[in-house]
Short mmCIF file of C-alpha atoms in Angstrom, two decimals:
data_model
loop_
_atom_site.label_atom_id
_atom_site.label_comp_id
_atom_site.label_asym_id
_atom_site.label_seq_id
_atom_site.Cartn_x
_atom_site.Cartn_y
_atom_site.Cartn_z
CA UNK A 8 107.91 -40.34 21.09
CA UNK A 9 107.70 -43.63 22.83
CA UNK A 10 104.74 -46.30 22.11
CA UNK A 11 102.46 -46.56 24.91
CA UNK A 12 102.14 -50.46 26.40
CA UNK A 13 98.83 -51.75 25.02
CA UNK A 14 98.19 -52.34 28.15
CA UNK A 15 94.00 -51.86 29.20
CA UNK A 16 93.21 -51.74 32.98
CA UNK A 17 89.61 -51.92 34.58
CA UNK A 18 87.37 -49.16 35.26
CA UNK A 19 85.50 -48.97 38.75
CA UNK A 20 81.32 -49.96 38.02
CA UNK A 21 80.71 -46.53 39.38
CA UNK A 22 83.41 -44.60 36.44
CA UNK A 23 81.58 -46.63 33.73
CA UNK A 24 78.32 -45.91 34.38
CA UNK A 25 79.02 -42.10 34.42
CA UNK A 26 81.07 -42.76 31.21
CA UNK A 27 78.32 -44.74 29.87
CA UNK A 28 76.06 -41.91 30.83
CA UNK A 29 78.45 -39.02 28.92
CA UNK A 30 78.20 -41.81 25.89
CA UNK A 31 74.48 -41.97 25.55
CA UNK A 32 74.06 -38.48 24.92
CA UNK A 33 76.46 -38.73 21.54
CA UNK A 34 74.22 -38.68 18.59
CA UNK A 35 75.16 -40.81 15.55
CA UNK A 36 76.13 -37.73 12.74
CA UNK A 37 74.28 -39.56 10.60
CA UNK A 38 71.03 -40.54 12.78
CA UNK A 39 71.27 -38.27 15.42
CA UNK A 40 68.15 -39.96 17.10
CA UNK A 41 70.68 -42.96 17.92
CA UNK A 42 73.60 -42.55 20.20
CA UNK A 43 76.63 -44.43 19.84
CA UNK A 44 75.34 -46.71 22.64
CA UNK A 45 72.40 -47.33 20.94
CA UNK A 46 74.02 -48.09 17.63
CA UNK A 47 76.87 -50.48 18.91
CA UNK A 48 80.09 -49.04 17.92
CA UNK A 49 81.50 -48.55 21.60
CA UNK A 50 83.01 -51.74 22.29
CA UNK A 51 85.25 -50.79 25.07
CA UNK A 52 86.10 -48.67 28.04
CA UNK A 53 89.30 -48.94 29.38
CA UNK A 54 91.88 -46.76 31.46
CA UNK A 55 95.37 -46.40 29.95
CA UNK A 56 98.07 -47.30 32.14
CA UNK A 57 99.76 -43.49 31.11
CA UNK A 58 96.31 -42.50 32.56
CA UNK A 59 92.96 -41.06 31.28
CA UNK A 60 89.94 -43.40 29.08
CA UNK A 61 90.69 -45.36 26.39
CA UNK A 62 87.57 -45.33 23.86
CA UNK A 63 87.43 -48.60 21.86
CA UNK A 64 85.16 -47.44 18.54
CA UNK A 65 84.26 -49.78 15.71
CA UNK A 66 83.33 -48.37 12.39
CA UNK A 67 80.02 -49.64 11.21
CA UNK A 68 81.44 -50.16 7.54
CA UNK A 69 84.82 -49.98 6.20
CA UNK A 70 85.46 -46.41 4.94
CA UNK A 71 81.94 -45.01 6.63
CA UNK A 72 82.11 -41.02 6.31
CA UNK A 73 80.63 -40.80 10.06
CA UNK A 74 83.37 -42.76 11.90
CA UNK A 75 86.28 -39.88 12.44
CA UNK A 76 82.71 -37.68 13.52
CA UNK A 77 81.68 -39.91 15.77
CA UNK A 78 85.23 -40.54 17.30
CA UNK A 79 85.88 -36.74 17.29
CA UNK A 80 82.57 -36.50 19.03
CA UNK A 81 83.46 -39.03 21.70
CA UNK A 82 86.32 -37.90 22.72
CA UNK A 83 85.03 -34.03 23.02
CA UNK A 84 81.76 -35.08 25.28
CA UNK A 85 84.37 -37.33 27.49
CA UNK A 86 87.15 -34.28 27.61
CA UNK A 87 84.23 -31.75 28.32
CA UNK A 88 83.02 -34.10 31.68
CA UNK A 89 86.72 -34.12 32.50
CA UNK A 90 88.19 -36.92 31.05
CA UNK A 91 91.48 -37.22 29.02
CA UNK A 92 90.41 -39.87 26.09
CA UNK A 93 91.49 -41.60 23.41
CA UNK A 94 89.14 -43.37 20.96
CA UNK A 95 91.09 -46.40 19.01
CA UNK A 96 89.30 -48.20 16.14
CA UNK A 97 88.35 -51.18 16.88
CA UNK A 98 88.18 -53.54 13.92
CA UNK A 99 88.02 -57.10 14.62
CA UNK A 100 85.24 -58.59 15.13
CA UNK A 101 83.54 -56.19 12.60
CA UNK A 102 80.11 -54.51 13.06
CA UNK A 103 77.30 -55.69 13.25
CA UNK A 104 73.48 -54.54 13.13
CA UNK A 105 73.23 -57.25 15.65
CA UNK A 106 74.82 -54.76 17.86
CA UNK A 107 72.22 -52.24 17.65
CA UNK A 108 70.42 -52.52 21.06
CA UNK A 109 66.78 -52.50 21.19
CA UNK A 110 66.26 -49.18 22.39
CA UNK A 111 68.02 -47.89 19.50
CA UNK A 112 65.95 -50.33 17.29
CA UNK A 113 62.61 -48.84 18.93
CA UNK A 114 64.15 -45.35 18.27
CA UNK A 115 64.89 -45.95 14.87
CA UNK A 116 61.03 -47.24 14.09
CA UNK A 117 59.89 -44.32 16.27
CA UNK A 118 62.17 -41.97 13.86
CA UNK A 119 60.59 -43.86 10.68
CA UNK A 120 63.43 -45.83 9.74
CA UNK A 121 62.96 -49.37 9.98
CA UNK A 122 65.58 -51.46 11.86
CA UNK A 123 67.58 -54.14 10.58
CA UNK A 124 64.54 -57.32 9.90
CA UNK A 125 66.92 -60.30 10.89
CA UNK A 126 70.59 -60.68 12.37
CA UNK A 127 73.54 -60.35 9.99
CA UNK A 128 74.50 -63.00 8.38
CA UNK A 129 77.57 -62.49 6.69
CA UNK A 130 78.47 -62.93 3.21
CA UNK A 131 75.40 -65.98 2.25
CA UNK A 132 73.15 -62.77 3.03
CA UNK A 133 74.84 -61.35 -0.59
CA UNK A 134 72.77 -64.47 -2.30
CA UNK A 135 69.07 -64.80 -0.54
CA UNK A 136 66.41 -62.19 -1.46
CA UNK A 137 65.77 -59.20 0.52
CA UNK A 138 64.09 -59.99 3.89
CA UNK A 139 60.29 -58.79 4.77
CA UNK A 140 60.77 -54.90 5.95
CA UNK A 141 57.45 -53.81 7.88
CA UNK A 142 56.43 -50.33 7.22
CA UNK A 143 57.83 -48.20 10.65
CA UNK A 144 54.56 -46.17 9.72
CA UNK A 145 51.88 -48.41 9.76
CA UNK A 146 53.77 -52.20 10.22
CA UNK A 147 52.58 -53.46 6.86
CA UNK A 148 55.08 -56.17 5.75
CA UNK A 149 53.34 -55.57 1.83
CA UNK A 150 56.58 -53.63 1.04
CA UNK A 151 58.79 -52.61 -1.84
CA UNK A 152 62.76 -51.94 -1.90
CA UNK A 153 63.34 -49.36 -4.73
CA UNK A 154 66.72 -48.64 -4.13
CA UNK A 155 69.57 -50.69 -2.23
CA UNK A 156 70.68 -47.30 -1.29
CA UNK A 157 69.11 -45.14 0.66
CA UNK A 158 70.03 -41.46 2.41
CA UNK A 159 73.23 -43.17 3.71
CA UNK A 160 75.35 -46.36 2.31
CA UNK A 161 74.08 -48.05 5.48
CA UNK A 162 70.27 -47.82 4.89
CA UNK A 163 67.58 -48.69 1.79
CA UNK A 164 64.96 -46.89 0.64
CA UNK A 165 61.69 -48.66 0.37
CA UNK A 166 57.81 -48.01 0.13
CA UNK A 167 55.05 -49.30 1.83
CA UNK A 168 52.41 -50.76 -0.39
CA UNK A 169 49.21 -50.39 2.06
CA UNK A 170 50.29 -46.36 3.42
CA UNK A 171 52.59 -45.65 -0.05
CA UNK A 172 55.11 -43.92 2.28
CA UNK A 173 58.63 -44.29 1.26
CA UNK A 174 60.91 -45.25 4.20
CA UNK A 175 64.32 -46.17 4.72
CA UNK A 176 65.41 -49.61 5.73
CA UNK A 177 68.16 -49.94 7.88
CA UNK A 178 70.20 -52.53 5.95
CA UNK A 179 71.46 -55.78 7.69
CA UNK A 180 75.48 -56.25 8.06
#
């Protein structure tokens, strides 16, 4: 079996906006109110010079549980419009909850999860105190983390202090 040429060519405006339209309708495993447009972990679209889409995917932690779902789930929504696909991990530069878009932010809050409160910021973010999480219920900022970890590795779980319902935080990275 011979190595393909990593070789990516440009898609017509026209091709990515339908592939950009298959993409929106993939729901996150993990929050299916976000698609993987939404959340930030398409970071390329590309044809292969052998042919078909090449899917550039980057995991939103090392060793996160949804990232062979959500590359699975790619490639069968692309492959059902038509499409032959391939969806490569794409690792460098990592993550970010900066790359959450705002509609996926509002959709978050909407879902009561509250978004990420500031931009990553790397490893100093290890040493400052946790950053002022408004309620997605009733916007209070008089909240309370009680646990770093929340339903996922990716989120907190917190409580507000003026409704006293518990919420998860969508943690900064």
């Amino acid at each position: 079996m011979s190595a393909e040429p990593a070789v990516a060519m440009a898609l017509a405006p026209e091709l990515l906006t339908r592939l950009n339209g298959i993409l929106a309708q993939v729901p996150d495993p993990e929050i299916p109110v976000l698609s993987v447009l939404d959340l930030g972990v398409i970071r390329h679209l590309a044809g292969r010079p052998q042919g078909g889409i090449e899917v550039g995917i980057a995991p939103t932690y090392s060793g996160c549980p949804a990232t062979p779902a959500i590359k699975a789930d790619v490639v069968r929504a692309l492959t059902k419009a038509g499409f032959d696909a391939v969806a490569v991990d794409v690792l460098s530069p990592p993550w970010t909850t900066d790359w959450i878009t705002a509609e996926g932010r509002r959709k978050l809050e909407a879902f009561g999860i509250a978004p990420p409160a500031e931009a990553g910021a790397g490893k100093r973010r290890l040493w400052q105190a946790d950053p002022s999480v408004a309620c997605p219920r009733c916007g209070s900022k008089q909240t309370a983390k009680q646990s770093e970890f929340g339903s996922t590795p990716c989120k907190a779980h917190y409580t507000c202090e003026s409704c006293l319902e518990p919420f998860d935080y969508f943690k900064c990275i």
